[in-house]
Coordinates of C-alpha atoms in Angstrom, one line a residue:
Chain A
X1 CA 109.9 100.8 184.1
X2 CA 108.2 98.1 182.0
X3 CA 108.8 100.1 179.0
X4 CA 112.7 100.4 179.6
X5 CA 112.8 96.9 180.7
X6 CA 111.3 96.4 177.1
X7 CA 113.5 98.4 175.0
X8 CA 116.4 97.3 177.3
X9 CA 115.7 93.9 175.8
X10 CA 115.2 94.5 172.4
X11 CA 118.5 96.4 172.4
X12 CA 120.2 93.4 173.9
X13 CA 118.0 91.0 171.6
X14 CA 119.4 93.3 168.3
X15 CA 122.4 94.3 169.2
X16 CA 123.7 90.8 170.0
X17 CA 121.9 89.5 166.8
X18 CA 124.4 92.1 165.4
X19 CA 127.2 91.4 166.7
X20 CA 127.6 87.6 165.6
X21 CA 125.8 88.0 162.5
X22 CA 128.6 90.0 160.0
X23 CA 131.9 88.8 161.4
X24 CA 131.2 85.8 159.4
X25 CA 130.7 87.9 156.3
X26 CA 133.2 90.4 156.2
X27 CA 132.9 91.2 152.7
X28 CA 136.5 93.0 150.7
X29 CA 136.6 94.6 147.3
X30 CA 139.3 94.1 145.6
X31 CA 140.3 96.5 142.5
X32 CA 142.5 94.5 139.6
X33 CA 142.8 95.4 135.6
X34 CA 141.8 92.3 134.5
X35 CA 143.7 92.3 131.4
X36 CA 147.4 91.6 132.2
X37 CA 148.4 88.4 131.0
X38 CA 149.2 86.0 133.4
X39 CA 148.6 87.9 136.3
X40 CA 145.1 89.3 135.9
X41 CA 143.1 88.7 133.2
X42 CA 140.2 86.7 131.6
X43 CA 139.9 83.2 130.3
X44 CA 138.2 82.6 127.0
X45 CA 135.4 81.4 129.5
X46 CA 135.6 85.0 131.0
X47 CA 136.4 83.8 134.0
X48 CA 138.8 86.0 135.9
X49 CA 142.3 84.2 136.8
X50 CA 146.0 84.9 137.0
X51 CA 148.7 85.1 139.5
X52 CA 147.1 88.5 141.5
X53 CA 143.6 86.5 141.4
X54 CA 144.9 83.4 143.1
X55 CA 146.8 85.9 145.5
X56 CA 143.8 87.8 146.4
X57 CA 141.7 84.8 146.9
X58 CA 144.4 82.8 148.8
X59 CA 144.3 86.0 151.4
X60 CA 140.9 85.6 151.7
X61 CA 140.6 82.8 152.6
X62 CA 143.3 83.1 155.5
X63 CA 141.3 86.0 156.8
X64 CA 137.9 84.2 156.4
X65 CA 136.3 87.4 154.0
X66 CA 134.5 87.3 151.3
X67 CA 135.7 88.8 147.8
X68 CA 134.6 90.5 145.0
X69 CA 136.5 91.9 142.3
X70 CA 136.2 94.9 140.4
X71 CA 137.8 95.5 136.6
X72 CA 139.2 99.2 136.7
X73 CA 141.7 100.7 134.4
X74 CA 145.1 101.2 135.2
X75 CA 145.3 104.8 135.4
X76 CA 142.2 105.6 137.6
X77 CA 143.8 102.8 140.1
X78 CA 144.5 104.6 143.1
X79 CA 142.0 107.2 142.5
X80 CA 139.5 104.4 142.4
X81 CA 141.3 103.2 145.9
X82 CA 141.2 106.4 147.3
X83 CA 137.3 107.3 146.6
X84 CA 136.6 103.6 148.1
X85 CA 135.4 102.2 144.9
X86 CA 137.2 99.0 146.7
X87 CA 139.1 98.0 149.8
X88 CA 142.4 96.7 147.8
X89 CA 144.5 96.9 145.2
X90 CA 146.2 93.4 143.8
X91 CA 146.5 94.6 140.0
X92 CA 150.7 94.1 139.8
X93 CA 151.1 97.3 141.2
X94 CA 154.5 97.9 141.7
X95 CA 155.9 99.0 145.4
X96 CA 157.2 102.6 145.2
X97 CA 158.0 105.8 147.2
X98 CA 155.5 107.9 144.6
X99 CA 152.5 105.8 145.4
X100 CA 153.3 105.4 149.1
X101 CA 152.5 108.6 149.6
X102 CA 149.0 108.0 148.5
X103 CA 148.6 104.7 149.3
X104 CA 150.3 101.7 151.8
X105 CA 151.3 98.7 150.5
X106 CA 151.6 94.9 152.0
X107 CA 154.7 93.2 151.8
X108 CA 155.8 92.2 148.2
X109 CA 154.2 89.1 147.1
X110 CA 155.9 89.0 143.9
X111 CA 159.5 90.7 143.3
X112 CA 161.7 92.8 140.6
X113 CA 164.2 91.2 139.6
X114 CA 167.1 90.6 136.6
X115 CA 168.1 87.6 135.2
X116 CA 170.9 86.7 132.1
X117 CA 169.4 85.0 128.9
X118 CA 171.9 83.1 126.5
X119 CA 172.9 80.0 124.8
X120 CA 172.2 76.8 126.1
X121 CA 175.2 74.6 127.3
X122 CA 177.7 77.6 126.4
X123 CA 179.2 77.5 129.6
X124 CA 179.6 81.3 130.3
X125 CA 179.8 81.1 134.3
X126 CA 179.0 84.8 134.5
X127 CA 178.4 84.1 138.3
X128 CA 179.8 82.8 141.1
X129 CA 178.1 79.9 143.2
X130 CA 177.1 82.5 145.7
X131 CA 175.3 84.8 143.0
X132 CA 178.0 87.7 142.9
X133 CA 178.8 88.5 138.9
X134 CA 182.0 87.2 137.1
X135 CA 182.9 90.3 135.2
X136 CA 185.9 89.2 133.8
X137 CA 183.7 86.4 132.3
X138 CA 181.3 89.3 130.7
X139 CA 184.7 90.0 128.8
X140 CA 183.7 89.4 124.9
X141 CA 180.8 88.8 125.0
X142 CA 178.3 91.4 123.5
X143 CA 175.7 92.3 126.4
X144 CA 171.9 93.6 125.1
X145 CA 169.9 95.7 127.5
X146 CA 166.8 98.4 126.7
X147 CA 167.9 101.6 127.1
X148 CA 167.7 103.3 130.4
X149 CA 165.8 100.4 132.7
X150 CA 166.9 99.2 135.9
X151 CA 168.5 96.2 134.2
X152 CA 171.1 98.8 132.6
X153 CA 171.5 100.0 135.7
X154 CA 172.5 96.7 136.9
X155 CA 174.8 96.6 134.6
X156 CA 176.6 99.5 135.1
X157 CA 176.6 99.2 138.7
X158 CA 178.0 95.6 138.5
X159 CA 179.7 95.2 135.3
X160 CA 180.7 98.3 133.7
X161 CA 183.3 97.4 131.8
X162 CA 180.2 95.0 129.6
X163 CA 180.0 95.4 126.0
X164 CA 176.5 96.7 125.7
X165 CA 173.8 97.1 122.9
X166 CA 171.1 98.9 124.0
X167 CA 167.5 98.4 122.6
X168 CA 164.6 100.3 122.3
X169 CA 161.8 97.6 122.7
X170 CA 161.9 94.0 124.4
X171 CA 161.1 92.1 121.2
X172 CA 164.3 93.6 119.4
X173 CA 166.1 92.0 122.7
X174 CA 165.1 88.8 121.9
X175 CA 165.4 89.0 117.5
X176 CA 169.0 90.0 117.9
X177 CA 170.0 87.1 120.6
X178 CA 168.3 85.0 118.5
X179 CA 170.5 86.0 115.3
X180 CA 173.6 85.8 117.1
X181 CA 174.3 89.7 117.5
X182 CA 174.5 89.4 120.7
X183 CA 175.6 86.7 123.2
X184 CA 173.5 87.4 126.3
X185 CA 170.7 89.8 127.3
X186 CA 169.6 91.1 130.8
X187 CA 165.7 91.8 131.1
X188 CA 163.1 90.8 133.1
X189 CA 162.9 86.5 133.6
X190 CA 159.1 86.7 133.1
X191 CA 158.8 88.8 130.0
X192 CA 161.6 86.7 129.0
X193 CA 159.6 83.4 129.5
X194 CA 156.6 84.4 127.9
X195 CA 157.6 86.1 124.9
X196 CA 161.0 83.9 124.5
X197 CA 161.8 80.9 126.3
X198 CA 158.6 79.2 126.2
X199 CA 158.3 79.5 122.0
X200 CA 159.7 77.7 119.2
X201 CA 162.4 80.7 118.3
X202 CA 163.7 80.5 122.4
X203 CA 164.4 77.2 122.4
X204 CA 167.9 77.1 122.0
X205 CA 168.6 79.3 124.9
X206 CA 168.2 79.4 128.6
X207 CA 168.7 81.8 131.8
X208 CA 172.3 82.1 132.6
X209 CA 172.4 83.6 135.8
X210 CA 170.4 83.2 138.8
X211 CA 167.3 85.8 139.8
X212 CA 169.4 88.6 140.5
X213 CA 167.5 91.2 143.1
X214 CA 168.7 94.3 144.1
X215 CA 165.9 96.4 146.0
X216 CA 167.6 99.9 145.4
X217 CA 167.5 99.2 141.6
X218 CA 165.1 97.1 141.0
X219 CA 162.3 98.1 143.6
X220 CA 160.9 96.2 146.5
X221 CA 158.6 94.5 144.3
X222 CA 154.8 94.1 143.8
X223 CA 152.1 94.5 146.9
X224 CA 148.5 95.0 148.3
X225 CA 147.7 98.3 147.9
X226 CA 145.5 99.7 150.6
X227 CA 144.2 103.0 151.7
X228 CA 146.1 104.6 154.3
X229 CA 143.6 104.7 157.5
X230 CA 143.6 101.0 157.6
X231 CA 146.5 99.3 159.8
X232 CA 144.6 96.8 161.2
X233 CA 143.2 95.3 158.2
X234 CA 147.0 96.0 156.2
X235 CA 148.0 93.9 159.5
X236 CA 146.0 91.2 158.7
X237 CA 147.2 90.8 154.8
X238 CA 150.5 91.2 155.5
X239 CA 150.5 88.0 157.9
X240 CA 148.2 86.0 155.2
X241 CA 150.6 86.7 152.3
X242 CA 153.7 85.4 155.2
X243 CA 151.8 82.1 155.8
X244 CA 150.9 82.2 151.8
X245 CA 154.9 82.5 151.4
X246 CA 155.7 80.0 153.8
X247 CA 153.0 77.3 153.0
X248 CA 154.2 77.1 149.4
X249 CA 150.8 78.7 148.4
X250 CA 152.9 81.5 146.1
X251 CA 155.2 79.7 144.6
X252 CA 152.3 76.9 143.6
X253 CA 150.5 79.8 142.2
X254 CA 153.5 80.9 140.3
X255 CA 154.4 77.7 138.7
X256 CA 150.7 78.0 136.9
X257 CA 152.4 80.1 134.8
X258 CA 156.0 79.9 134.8
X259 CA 159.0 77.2 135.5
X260 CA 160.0 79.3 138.6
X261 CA 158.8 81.2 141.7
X262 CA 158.3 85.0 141.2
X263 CA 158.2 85.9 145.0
X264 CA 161.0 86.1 147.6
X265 CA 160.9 83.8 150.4
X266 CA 163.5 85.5 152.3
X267 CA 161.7 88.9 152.4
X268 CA 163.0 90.2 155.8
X269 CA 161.2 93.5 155.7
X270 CA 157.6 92.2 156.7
X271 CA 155.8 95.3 158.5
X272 CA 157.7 97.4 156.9
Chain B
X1 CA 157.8 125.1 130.1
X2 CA 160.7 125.9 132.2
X3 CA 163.5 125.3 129.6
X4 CA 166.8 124.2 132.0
X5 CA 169.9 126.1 129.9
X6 CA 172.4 124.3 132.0
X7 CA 171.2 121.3 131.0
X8 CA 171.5 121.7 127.1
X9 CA 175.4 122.7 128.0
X10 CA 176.4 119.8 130.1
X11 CA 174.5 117.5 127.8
X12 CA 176.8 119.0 124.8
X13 CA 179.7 117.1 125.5
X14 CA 178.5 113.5 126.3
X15 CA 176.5 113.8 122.8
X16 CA 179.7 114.4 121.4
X17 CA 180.8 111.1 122.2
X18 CA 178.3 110.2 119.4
X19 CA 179.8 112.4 116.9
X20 CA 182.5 110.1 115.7
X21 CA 180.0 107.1 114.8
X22 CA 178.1 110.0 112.7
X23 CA 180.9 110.7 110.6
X24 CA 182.1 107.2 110.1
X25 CA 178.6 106.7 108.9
X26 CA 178.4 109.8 107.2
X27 CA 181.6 109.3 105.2
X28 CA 182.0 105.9 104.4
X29 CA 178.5 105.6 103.5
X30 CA 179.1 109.1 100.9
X31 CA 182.3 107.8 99.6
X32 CA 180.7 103.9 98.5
X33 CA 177.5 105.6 97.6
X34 CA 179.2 107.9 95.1
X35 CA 181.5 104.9 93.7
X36 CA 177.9 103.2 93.2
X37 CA 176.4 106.3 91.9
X38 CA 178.8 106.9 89.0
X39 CA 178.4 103.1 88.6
X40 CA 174.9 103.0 88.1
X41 CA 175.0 106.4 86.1
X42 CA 177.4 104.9 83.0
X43 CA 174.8 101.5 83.5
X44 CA 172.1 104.1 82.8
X45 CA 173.7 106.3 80.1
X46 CA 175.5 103.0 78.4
X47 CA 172.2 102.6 75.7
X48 CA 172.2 98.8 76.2
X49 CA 168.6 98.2 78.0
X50 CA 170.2 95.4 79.7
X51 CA 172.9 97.9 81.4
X52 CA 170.0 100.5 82.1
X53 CA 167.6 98.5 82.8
X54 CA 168.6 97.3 86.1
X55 CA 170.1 100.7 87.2
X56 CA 166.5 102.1 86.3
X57 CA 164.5 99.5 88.8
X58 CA 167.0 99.9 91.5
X59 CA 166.9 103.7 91.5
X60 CA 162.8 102.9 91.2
X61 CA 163.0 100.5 94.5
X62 CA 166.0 102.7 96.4
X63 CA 164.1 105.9 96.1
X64 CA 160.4 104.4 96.7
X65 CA 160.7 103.2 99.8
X66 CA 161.6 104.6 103.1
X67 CA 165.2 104.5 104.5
X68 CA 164.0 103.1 107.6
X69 CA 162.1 100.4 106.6
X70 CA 165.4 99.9 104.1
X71 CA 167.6 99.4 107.5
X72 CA 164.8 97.4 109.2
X73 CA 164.6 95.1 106.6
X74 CA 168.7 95.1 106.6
X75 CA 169.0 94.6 109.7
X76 CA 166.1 92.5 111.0
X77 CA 165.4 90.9 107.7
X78 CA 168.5 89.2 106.4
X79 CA 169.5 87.1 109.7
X80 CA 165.8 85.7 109.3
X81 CA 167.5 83.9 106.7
X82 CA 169.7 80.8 107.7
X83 CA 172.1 80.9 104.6
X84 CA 172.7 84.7 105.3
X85 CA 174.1 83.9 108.9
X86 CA 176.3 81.3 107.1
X87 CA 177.7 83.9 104.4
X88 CA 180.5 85.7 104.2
X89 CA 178.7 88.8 104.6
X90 CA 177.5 87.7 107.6
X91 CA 180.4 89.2 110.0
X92 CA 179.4 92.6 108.3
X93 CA 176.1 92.0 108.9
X94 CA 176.0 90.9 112.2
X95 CA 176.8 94.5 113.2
X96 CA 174.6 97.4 113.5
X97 CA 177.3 99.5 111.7
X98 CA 177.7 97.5 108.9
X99 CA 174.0 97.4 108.3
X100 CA 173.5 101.2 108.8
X101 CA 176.1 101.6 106.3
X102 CA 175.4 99.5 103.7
X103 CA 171.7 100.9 103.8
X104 CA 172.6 103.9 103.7
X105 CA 175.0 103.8 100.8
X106 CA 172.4 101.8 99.0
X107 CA 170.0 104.5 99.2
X108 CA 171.9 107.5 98.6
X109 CA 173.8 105.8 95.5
X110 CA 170.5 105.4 93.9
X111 CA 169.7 109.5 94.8
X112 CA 173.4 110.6 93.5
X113 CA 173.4 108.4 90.3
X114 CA 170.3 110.5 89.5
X115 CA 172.0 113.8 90.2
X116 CA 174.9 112.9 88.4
X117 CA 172.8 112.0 85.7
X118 CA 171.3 115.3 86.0
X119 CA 174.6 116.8 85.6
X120 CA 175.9 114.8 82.2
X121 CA 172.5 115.8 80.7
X122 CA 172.9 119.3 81.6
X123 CA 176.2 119.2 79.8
X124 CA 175.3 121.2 76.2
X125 CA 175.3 118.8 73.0
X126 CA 177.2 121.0 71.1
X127 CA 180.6 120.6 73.4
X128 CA 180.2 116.8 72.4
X129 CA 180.5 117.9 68.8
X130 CA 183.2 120.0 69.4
X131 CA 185.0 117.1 71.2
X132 CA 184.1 114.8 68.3
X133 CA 185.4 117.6 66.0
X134 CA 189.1 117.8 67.7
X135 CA 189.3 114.3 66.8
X136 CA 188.8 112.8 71.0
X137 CA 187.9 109.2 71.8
X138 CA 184.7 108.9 73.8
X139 CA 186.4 107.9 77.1
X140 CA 188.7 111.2 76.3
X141 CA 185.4 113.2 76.1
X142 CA 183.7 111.4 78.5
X143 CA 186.4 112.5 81.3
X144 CA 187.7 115.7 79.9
X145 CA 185.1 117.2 78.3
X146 CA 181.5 115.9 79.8
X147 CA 182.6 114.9 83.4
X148 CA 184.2 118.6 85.0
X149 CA 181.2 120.3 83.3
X150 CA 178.8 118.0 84.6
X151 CA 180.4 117.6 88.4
X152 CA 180.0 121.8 88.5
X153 CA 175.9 121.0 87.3
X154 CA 175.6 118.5 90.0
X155 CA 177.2 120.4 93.0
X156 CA 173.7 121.6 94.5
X157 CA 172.3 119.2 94.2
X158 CA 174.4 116.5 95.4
X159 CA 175.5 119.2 98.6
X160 CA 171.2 118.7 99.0
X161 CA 171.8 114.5 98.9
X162 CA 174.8 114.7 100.7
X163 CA 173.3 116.9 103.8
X164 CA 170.2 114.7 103.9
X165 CA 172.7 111.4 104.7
X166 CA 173.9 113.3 107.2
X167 CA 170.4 113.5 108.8
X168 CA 169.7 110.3 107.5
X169 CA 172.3 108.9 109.8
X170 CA 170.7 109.2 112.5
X171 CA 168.0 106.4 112.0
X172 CA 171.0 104.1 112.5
X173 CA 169.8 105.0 116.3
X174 CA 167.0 102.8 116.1
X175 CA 169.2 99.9 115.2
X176 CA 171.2 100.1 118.6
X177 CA 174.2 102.2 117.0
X178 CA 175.1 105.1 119.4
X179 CA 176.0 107.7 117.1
X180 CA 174.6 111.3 117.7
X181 CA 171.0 110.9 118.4
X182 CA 171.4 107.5 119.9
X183 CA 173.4 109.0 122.5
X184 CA 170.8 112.1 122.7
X185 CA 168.0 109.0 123.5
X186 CA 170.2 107.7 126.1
X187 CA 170.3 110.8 128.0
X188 CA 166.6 112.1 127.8
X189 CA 165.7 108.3 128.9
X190 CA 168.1 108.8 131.7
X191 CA 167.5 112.7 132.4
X192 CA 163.5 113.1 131.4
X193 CA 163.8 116.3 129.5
X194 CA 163.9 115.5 125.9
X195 CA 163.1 119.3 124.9
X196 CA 166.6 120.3 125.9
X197 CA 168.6 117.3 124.8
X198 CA 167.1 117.6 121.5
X199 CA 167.7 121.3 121.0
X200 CA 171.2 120.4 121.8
X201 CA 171.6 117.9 119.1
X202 CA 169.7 120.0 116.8
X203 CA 172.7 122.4 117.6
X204 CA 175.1 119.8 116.8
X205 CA 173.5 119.1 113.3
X206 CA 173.0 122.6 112.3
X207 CA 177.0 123.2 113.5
X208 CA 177.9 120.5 111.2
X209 CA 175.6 121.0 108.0
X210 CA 177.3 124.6 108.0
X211 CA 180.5 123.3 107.7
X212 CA 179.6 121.2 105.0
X213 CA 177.3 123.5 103.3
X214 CA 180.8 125.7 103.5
X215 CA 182.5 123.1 101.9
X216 CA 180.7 122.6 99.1
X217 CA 180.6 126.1 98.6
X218 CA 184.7 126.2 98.1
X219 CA 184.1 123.0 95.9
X220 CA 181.7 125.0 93.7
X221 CA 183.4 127.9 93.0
X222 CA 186.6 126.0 92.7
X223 CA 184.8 123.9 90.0
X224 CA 183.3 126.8 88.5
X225 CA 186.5 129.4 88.0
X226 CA 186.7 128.9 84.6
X227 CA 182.6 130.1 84.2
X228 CA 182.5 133.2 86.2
X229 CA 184.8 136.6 86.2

């Protein structure tokens, strides 16, 4: 009797020692490339920063774990996932139906979408004030688009009677805009920032259409990815990245890097 | 592999639609490059070193470097270059076709003036004495006596230069133009099986350099009916 009595105690002694000891510490991996420029990657300094670092850190702290992040290569990403190398994805990893059957995702804390790149002040009005395309307004003007990506989709689904040039790289987008050969380009608006708008040579131009989305061309967007026997947590990031949207925190992180938000505040399909 | 036959059929037609830019390009670029191959031929055979001079280094630079770097540097190069954008070459310019043309005619003038001046050397030095000796100006047996000899010389050969432009046309892909293999990259970006769309645009190419190679056959013995029984 004494000896139960004993080992009664020290049970209730440990196992309540356990109990409030790790909730404070709840400690998340989190699996990223590290090299993609602005969105994961290394300073100089080699410290790691970009958009998907500031989103993985602003979920922890909204769920009150701790983070550490591991470098792995793109291609061994959700092989990584699945063999628990770490508890999330937040690498830029795009939302699709192919990985969704490996993998769940959160809801997208940064979207796909289009947007028009031409002449400053040319006055093309290619949209209406409500977003929907002009297409009469396309008329004459000489449209460049890479071959066979969602944006050329876009076009032909919207404006099909557009005078295209298709590309083969997104440099040779922005070297024929710039030389006059043609008079707008579709592509994507970060790329375009980066590599165009925000040099020298870009200067002279700006977007002329508003972010156009269109989730059954372009994609939901980019999430969490997470392995699929883990609602509760997915739960969890899917209400930090809503407050993160609604708090401002995304688009604060996204104006690090660019002169506009690269997340949709109206995403309606949270849960999903 | 599972090759997809159906696939190479229905992909037949839409390449098609490329075929007319081919032979625009084809054509007009044979016809000016001729024009400047006999041009830079009677540079080259004029014995004045400052005629044959140039000729020589242009052949040298046309026919050392690549054709694609020659239409990359057409079309990618010039517009670097403000007071090109203002020139009057600059509407030509400004399109893909225009630049895939004039590189190609620049290149295969430089090959042809070579074969043609294969041809005139081929021509035997004894029918210029007997041109002399009937009492012909040089233009006269320049034209009547050299030149029909020296076209039936240069037939192969220039059937050889003029079959490569065909093929050559098709780098004009890479500068946005959709002739036959532009259209060919549209499609395999669009459908994933490059093995079949190729094939079918091989087909396409091998229908057409038959018909030429025909062609030139006609031409040849039509040249040549004085020569053989």
């Amino acid at each position: 009797m004494k000896k139960f009595f004993l080992l009664a105690t020290a049970i209730l002694v440990f196992g309540a020692g356990g109990l409030v000891q790790p909730a404070a510490a709840e400690k998340l991996r989190v699996g990223s490339e590290c090299t993609y420029f602005p969105f994961n990657y290394r300073t100089a300094d080699g410290v790691l920063t970009g958009y998907d670092i500031d989103v993985a850190r602003g979920i922890m702290e909204i769920i009150g774990a701790d983070v550490t992040f591991v470098c792995q290569k793109w291609d061994g990403m959700i092989p990584a996932l699945l063999a628990n190398k770490f508890d999330l994805v937040i690498a830029s990893m795009s939302i699709t139906d192919k990985r969704k059957q490996k993998i769940d995702f959160s809801i997208p804390y940064r979207i796909s979408v289009g947007r028009f790149v031409g002449k400053k002040d040319a006055n093309l009005n290619l949209f209406n004030k409500d977003g929907s395309p002009n297409p009469a307004n396309f008329k004459g003007l000489k449209l460049g688009l890479e071959r066979a990506t969602t944006y050329a989709n876009w076009v032909e689904t919207n404006v099909p009677n557009a005078n295209v040039m298709l590309y083969d790289t997104n440099e040779a987008l922005y070297l024929d805009l710039q030389n006059g050969r043609t008079d707008i380009i579709m592509t994507n608006p970060m790329k375009a920032f980066l590599k165009f708008l925000s040099k020298e040579k870009g200067k002279k131009f700006e977007f002329v259409s508003p972010a156009l989305d269109d989730p059954k061309l372009f994609g939901i967007g980019v999430g969490v990815g997470i392995a699929k026997d883990r609602e509760d947590l997915l739960k969890r990031i899917n209400n930090a990245l809503a407050e993160l949207i609604k708090n401002g925190s995304l688009e604060k992180y996204s104006l690090k890097y660019f002169p506009f938000a690269i997340h949709n505040e109206n995403w309606e399909g949270v849960g999903e | 592999m599972n090759l997809q036959i159906y696939l190479i059929l229905e992909s037949i037609p839409k390449m098609l639609t490329g075929l007319g830019v081919t032979l625009q390009l084809l054509f007009l670029s044979a016809v000016l490059g001729l024009s400047l191959g006999i041009f830079l031929l009677l540079m080259r055979i004029s014995g004045r070193w400052y005629l044959s001079l140039p000729a020589f280094i242009y052949i040298y630079f046309f026919r050392g470097t690549p054709i694609l770097v020659q239409i990359f540097v057409i079309y990618h190069g010039f517009p670097q270059f403000e007071f090109i954008r203002d020139s009057v070459f600059w509407p030509i310019l400004r399109e893909p076709f225009g630049c895939a043309t004039l590189a190609l005619t620049l290149n295969t003038g430089a090959y042809v003036s070579e074969i043609l001046r294969g041809g005139y050397l081929g021509v035997q030095r004894e029918l210029h004495e007997a041109g002399m000796a009937l009492g012909l100006s040089k233009l006269h047996r320049f034209v009547y006596v050299t030149t029909p000899i020296a076209v039936r010389i240069a037939i192969p050969a220039y059937s050889n230069d003029f079959i490569s432009l065909l093929k050559a046309t098709s780098l004009a892909s890479t500068i946005t133009l959709l002739d036959m293999t532009g259209a060919s990259r549209t499609i395999v970006a669009e459908t994933f099986a490059p093995y079949e769309i190729f094939i079918s645009a091989a087909i396409i190419y091998m229908v057409m350099t038959f018909f030429i190679q025909r062609g030139f056959g006609r031409f040849e013995k039509y040249m040549s009916r004085y020569v053989k029984p």
